[in-house]
JSON list of C-alpha atoms in Angstrom, two decimals:
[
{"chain": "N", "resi": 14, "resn": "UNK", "atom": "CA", "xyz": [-10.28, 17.31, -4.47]},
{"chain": "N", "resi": 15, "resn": "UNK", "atom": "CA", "xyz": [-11.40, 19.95, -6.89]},
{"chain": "N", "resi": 16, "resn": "UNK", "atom": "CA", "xyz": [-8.17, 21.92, -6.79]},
{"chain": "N", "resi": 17, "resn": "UNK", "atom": "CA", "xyz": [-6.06, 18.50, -6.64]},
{"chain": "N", "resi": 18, "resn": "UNK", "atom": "CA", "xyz": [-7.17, 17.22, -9.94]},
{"chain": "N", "resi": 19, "resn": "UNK", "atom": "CA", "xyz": [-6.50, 21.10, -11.53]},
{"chain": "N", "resi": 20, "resn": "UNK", "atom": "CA", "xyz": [-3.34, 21.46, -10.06]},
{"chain": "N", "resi": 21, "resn": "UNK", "atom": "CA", "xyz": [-2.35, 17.55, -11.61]},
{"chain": "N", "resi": 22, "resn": "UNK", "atom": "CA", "xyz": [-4.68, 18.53, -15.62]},
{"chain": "N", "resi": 23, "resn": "UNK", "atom": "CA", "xyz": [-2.46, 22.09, -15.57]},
{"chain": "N", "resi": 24, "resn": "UNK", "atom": "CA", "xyz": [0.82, 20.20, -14.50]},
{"chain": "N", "resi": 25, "resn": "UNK", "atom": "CA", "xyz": [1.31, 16.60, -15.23]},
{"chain": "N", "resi": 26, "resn": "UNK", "atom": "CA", "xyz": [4.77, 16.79, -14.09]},
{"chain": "N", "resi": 27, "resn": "UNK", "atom": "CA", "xyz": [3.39, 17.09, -10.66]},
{"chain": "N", "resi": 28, "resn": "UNK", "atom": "CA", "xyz": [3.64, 13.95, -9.09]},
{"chain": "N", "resi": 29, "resn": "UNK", "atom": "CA", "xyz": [2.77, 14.69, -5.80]},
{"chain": "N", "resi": 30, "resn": "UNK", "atom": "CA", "xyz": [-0.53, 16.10, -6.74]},
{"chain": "N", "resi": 31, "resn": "UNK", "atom": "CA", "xyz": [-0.72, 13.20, -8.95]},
{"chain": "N", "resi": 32, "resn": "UNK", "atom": "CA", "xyz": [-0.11, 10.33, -6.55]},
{"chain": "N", "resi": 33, "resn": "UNK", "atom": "CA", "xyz": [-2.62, 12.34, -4.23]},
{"chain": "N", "resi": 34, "resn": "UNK", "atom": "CA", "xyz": [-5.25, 12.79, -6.51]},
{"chain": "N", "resi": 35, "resn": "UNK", "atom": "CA", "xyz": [-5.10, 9.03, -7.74]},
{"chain": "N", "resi": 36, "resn": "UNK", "atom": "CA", "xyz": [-4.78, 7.93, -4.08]},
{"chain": "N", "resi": 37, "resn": "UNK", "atom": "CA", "xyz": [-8.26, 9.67, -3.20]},
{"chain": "N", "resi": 38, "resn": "UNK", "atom": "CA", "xyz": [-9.83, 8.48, -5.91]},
{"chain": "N", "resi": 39, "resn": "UNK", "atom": "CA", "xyz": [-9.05, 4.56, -4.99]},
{"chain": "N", "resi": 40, "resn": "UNK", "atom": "CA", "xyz": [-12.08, 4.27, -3.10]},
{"chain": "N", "resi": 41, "resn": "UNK", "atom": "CA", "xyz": [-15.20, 5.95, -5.54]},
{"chain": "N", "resi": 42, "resn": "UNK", "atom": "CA", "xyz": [-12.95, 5.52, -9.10]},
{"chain": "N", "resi": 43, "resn": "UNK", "atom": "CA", "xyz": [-10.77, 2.70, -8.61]},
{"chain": "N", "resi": 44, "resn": "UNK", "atom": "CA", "xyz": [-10.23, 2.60, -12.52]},
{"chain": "N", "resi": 45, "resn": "UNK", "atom": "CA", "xyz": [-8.99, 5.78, -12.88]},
{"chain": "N", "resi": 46, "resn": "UNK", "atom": "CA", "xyz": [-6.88, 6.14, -10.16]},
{"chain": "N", "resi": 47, "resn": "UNK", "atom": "CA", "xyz": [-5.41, 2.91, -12.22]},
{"chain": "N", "resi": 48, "resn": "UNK", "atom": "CA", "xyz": [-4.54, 5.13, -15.11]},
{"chain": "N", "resi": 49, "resn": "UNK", "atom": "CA", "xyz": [-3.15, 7.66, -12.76]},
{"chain": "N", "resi": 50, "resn": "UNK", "atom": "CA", "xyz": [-1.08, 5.58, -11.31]},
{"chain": "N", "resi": 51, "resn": "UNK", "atom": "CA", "xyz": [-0.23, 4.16, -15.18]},
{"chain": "N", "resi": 52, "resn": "UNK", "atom": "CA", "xyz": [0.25, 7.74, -16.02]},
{"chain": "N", "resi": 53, "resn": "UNK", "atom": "CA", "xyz": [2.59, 8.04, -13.00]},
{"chain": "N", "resi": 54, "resn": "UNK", "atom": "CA", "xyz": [5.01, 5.17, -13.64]},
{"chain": "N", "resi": 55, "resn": "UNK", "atom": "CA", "xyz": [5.55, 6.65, -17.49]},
{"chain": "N", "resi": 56, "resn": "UNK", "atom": "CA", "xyz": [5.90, 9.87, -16.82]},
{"chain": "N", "resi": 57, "resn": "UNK", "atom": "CA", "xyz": [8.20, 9.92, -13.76]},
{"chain": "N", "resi": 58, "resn": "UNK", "atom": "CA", "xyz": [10.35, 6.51, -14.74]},
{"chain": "N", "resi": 59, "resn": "UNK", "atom": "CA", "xyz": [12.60, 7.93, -11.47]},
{"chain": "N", "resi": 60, "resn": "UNK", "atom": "CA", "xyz": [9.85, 7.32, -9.37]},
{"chain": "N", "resi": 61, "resn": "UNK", "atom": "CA", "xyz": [8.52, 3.97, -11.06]},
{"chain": "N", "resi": 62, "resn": "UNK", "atom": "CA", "xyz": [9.16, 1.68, -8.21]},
{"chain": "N", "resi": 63, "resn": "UNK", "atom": "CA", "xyz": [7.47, 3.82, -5.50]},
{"chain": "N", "resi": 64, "resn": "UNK", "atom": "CA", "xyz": [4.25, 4.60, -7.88]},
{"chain": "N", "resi": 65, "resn": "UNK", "atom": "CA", "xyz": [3.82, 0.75, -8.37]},
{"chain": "N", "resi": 66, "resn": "UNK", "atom": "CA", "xyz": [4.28, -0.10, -4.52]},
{"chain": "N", "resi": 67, "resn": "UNK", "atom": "CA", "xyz": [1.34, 2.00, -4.41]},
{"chain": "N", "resi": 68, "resn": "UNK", "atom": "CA", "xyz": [-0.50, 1.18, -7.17]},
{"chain": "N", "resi": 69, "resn": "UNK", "atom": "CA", "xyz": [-0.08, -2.76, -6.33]},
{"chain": "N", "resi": 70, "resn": "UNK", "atom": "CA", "xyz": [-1.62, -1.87, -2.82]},
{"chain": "N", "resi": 71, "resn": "UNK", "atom": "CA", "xyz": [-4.48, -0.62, -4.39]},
{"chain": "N", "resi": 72, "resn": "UNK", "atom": "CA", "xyz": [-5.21, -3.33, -7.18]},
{"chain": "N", "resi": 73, "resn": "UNK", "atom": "CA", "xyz": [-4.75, -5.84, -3.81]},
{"chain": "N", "resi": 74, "resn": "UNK", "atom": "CA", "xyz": [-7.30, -3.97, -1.38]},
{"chain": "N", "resi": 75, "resn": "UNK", "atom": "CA", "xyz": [-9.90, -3.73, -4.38]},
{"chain": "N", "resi": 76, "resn": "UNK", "atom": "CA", "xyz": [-9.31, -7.80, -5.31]},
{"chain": "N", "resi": 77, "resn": "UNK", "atom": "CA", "xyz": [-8.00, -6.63, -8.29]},
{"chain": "N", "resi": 78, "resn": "UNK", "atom": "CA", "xyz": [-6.07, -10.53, -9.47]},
{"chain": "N", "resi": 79, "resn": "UNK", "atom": "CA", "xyz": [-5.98, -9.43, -12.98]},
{"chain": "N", "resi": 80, "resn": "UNK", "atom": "CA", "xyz": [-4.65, -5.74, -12.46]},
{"chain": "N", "resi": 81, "resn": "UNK", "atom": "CA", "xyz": [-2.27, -7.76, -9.97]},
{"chain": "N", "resi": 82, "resn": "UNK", "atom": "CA", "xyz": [-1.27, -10.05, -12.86]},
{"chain": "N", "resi": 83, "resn": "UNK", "atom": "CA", "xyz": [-0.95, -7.40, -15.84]},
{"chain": "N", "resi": 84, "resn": "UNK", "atom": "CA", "xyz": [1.31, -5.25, -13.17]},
{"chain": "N", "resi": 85, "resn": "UNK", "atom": "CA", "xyz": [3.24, -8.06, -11.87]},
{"chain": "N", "resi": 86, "resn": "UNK", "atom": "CA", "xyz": [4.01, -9.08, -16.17]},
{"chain": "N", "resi": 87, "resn": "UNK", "atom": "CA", "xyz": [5.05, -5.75, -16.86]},
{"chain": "N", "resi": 88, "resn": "UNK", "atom": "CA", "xyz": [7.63, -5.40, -13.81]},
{"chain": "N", "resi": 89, "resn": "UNK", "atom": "CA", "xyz": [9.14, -8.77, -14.91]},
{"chain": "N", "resi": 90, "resn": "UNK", "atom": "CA", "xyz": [9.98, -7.50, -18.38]},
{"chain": "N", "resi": 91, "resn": "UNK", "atom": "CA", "xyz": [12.01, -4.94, -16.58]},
{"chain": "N", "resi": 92, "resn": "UNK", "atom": "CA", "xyz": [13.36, -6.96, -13.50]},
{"chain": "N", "resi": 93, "resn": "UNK", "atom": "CA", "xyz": [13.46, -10.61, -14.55]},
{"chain": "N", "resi": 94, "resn": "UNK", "atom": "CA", "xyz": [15.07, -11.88, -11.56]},
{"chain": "N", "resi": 95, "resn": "UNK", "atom": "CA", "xyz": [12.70, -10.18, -8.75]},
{"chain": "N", "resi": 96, "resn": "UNK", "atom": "CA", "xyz": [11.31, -12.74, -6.88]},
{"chain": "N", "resi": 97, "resn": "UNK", "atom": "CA", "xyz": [8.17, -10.74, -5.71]},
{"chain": "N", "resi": 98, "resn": "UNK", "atom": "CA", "xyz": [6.82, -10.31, -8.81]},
{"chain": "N", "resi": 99, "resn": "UNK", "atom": "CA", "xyz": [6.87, -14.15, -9.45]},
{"chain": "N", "resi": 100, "resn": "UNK", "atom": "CA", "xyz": [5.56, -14.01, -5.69]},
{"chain": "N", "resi": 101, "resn": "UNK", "atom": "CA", "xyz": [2.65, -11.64, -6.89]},
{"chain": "N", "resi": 102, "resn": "UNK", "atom": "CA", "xyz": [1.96, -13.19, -10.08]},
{"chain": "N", "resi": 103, "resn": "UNK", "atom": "CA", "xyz": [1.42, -16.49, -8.56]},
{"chain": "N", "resi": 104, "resn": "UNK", "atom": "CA", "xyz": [-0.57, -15.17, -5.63]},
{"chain": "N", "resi": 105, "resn": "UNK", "atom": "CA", "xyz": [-2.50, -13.53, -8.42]},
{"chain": "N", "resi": 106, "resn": "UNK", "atom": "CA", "xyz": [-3.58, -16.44, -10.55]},
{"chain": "N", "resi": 107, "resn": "UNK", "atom": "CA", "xyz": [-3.65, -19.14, -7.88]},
{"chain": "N", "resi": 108, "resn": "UNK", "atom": "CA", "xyz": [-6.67, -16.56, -7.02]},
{"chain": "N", "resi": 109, "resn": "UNK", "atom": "CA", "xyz": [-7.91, -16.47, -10.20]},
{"chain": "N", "resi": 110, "resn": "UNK", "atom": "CA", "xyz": [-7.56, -20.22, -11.04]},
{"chain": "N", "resi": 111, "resn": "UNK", "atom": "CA", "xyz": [-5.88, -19.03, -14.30]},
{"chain": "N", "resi": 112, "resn": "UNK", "atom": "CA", "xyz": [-2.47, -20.47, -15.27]},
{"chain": "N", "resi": 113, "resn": "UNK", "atom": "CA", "xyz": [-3.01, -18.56, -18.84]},
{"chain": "N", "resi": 114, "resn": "UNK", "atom": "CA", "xyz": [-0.45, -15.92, -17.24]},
{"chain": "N", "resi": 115, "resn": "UNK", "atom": "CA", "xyz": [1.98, -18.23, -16.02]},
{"chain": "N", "resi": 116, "resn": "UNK", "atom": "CA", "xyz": [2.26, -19.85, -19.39]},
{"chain": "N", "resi": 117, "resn": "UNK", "atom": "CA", "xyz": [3.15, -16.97, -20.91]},
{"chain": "N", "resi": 118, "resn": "UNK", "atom": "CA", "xyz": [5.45, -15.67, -18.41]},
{"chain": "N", "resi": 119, "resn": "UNK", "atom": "CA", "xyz": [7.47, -18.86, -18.84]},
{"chain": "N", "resi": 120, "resn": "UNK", "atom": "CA", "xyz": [7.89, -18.31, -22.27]},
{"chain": "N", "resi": 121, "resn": "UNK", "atom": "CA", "xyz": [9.43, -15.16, -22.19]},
{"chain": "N", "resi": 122, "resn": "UNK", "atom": "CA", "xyz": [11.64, -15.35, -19.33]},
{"chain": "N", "resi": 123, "resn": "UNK", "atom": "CA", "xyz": [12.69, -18.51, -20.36]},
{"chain": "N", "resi": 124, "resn": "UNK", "atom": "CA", "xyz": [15.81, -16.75, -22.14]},
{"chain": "N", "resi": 125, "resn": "UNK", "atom": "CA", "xyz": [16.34, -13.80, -19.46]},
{"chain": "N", "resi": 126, "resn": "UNK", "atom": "CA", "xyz": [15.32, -15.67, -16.23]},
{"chain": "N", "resi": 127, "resn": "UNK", "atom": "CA", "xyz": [15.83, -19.13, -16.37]},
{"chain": "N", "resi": 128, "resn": "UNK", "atom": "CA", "xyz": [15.46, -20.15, -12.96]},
{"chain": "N", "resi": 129, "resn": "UNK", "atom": "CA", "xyz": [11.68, -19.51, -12.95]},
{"chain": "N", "resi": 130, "resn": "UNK", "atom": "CA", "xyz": [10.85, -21.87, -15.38]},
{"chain": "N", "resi": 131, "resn": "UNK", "atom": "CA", "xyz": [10.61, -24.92, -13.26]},
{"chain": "N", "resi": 132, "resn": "UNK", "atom": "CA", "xyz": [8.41, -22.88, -10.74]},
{"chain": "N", "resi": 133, "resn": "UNK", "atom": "CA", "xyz": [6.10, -21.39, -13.87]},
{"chain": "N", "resi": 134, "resn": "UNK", "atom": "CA", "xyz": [5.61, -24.91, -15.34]},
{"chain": "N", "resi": 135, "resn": "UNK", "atom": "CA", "xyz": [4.84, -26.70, -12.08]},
{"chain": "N", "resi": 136, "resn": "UNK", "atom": "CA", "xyz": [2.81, -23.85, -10.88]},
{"chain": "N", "resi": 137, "resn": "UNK", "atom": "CA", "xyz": [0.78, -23.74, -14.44]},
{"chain": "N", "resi": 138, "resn": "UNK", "atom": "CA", "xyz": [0.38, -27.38, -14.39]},
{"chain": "N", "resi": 139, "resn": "UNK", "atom": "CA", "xyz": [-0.78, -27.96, -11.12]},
{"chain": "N", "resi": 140, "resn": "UNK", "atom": "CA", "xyz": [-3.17, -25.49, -11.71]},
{"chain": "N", "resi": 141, "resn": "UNK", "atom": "CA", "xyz": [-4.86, -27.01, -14.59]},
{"chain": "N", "resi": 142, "resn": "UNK", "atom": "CA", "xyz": [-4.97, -30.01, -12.43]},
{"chain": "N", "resi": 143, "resn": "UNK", "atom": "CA", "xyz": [-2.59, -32.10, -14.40]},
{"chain": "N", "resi": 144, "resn": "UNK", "atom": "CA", "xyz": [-0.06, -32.16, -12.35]},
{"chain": "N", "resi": 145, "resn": "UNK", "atom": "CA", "xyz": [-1.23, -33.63, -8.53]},
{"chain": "N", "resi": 146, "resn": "UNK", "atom": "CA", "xyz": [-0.54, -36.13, -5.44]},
{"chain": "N", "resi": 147, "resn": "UNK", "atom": "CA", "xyz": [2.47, -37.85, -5.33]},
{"chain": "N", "resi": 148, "resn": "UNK", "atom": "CA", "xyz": [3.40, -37.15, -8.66]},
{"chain": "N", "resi": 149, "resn": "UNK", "atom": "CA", "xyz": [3.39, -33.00, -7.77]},
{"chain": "N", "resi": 150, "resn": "UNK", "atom": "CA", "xyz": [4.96, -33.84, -4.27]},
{"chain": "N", "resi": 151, "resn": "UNK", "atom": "CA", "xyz": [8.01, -35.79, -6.18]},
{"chain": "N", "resi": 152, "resn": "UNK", "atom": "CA", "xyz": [8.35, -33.15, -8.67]},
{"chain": "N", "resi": 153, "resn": "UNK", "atom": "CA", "xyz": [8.18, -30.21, -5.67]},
{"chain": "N", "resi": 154, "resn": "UNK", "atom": "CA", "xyz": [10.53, -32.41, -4.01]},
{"chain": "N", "resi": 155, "resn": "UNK", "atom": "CA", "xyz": [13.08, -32.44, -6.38]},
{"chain": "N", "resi": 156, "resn": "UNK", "atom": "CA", "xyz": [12.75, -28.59, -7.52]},
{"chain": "N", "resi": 157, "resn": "UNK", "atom": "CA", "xyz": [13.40, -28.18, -3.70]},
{"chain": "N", "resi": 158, "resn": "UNK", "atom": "CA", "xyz": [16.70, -30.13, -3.52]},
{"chain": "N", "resi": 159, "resn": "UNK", "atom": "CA", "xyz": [18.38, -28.13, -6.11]},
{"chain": "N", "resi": 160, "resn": "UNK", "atom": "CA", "xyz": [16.44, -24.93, -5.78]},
{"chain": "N", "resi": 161, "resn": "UNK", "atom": "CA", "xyz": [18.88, -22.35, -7.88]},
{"chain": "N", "resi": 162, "resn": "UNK", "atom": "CA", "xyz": [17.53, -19.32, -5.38]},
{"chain": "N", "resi": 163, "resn": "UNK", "atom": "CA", "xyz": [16.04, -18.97, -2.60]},
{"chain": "N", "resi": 164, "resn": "UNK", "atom": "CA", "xyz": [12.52, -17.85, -3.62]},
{"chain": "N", "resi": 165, "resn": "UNK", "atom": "CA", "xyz": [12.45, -21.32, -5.71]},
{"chain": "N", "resi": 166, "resn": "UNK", "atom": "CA", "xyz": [13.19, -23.33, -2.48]},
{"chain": "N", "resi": 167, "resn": "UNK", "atom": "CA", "xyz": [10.42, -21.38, -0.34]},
{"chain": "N", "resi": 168, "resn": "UNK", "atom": "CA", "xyz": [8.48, -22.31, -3.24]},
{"chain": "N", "resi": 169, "resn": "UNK", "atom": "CA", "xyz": [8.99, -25.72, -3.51]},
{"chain": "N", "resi": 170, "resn": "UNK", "atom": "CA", "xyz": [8.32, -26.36, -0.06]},
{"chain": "N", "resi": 171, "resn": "UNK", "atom": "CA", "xyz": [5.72, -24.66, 0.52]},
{"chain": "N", "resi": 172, "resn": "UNK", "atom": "CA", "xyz": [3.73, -25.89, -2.46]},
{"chain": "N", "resi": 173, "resn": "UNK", "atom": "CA", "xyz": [5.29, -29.65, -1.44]},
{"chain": "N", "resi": 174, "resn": "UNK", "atom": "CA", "xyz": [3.60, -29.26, 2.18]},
{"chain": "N", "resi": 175, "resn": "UNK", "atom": "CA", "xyz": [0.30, -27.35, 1.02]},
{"chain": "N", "resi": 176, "resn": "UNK", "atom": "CA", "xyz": [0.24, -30.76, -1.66]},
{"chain": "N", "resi": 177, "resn": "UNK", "atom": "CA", "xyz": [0.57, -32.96, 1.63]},
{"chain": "N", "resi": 178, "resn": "UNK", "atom": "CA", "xyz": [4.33, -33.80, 1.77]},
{"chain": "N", "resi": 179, "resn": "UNK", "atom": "CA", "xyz": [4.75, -32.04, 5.47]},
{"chain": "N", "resi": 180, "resn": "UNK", "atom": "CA", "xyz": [6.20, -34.71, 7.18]},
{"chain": "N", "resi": 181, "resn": "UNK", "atom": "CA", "xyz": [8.98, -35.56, 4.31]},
{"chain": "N", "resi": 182, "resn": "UNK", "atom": "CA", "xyz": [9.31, -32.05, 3.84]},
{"chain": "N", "resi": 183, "resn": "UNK", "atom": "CA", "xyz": [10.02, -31.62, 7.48]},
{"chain": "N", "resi": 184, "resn": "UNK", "atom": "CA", "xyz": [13.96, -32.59, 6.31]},
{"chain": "N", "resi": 185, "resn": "UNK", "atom": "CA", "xyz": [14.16, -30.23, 3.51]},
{"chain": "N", "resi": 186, "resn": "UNK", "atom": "CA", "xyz": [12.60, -27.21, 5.84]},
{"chain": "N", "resi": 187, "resn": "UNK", "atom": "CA", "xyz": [15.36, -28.29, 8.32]},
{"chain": "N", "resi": 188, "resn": "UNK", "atom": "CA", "xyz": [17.84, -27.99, 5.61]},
{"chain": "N", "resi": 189, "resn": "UNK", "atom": "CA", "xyz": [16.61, -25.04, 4.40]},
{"chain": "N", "resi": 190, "resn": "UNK", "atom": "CA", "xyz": [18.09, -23.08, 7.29]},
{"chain": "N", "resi": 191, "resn": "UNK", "atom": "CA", "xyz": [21.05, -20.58, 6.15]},
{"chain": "N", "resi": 192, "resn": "UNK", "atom": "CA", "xyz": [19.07, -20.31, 2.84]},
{"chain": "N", "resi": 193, "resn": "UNK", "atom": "CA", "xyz": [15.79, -18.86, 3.99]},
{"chain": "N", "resi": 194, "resn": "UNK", "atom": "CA", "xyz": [14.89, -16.16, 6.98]},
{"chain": "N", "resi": 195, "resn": "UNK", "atom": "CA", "xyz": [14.40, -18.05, 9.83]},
{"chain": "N", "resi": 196, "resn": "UNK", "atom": "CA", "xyz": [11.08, -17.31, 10.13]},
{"chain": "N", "resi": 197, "resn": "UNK", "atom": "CA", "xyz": [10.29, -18.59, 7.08]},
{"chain": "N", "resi": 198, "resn": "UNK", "atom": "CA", "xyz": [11.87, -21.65, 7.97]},
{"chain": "N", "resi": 199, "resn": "UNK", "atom": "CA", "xyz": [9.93, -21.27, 11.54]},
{"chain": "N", "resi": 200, "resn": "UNK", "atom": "CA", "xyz": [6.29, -20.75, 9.26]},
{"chain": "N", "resi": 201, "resn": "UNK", "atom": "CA", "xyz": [7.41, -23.40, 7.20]},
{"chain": "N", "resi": 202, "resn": "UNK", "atom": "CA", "xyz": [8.04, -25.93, 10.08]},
{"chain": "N", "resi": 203, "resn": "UNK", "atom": "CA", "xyz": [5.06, -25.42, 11.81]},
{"chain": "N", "resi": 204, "resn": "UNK", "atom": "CA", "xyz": [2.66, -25.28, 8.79]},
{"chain": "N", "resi": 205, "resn": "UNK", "atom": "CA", "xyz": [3.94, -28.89, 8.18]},
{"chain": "N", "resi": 206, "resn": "UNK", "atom": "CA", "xyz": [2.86, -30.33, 11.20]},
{"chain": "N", "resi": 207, "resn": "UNK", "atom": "CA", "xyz": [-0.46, -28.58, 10.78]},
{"chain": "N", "resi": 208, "resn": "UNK", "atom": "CA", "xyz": [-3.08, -30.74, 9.22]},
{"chain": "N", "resi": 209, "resn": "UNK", "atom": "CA", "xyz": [-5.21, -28.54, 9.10]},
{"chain": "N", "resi": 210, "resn": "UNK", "atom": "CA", "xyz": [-3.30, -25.67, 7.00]},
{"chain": "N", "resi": 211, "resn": "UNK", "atom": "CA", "xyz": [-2.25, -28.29, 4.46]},
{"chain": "N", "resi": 212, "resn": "UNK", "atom": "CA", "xyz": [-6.01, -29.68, 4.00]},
{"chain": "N", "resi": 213, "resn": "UNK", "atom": "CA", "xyz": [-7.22, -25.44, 3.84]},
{"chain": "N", "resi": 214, "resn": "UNK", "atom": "CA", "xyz": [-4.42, -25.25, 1.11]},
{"chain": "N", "resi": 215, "resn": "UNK", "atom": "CA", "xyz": [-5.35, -27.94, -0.97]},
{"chain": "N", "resi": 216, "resn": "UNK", "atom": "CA", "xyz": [-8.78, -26.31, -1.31]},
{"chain": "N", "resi": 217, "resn": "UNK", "atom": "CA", "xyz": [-7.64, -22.73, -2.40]}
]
């Protein structure tokens, strides 16, 4: 470990001592193997998308929803239209029962990525418990029927049938078929006729 961290303080440009040393530090240092990893991503932009692959593993096995959130911001400024991130970021805050992020998000990727707004403003709303019932399950519903992407029609349903819409989602989820991996559309189907999964979701 010793010789790790000298070989990465005489060399910074060594990223595979780097991404070792801030790898074996995870477990007893999980904050500074976060600024390795930060270190990482600026200092070897060729490698940025393999460092944060890594780094978001960590911040996920440590619980880390706000490290999750800032990391899952910062990739969207750079790749609007990746539907992971939005994945992550809502993930993140549904976990931290914080829409703060989302509302900001919206704003600025209102201009550069447009088709997340409708997910970002239901999302941030439902959150803050203004938006529920049948009035979330119509909106969901119709975000769903003209879903601009994929990722916004997983969405939609999935939020419409954790909200308690499975069995008039059932047709959408049918529909969906061609548009979404079948076994999404297989998870989909069955968490809709699952009770139980719907009433679990309505409590997390």
């Amino acid at each position: 470990m010793m010789d790790m961290s000298l070989a990465y303080q005489l060399n910074p440009a060594n990223y595979a001592a780097g991404m070792m040393l801030a790898q074996f530090r995870q477990a007893d240092n999980p904050a500074l193997a976060d600024r390795l990893y930060a270190e990482l991503r600026a200092n070897h932009p060729d490698k940025r998308a393999a460092t944060t692959r890594v780094w978001l593993h960590h911040l996920l096995v440590h619980a880390d929803y706000a490290g999750v959130v800032m990391l899952a911001g910062q990739e969207l400024e750079v790749a609007p239209h990746e539907a992971a991130w939005i994945h992550a970021l809502l993930f993140a805050c549904r976990q931290l029962r914080d829409p703060g992020p989302l509302e900001v998000l919206s704003v600025r990727l209102a201009g550069p990525a447009p088709e997340w707004r409708d997910v970002l403003m239901i999302e941030t709303a439902a959150l803050r418990g203004t938006l529920q019932g049948s009035e979330l399950g119509g909106r969901l519903k119709g975000l769903a029927a003209g879903a601009p992407n994929g990722y916004v029609l997983y969405y939609a349903l999935d939020r419409w049938i954790a909200a308690g819409g499975g069995t008039e989602a059932l047709a959408q989820v049918r529909a969906a078929r061609g548009r979404l991996p079948g076994r999404t559309v297989l998870t989909l189907g069955l968490a809709a006729y699952d009770p139980a999964r719907i009433h679990h979701a309505r409590l997390t």
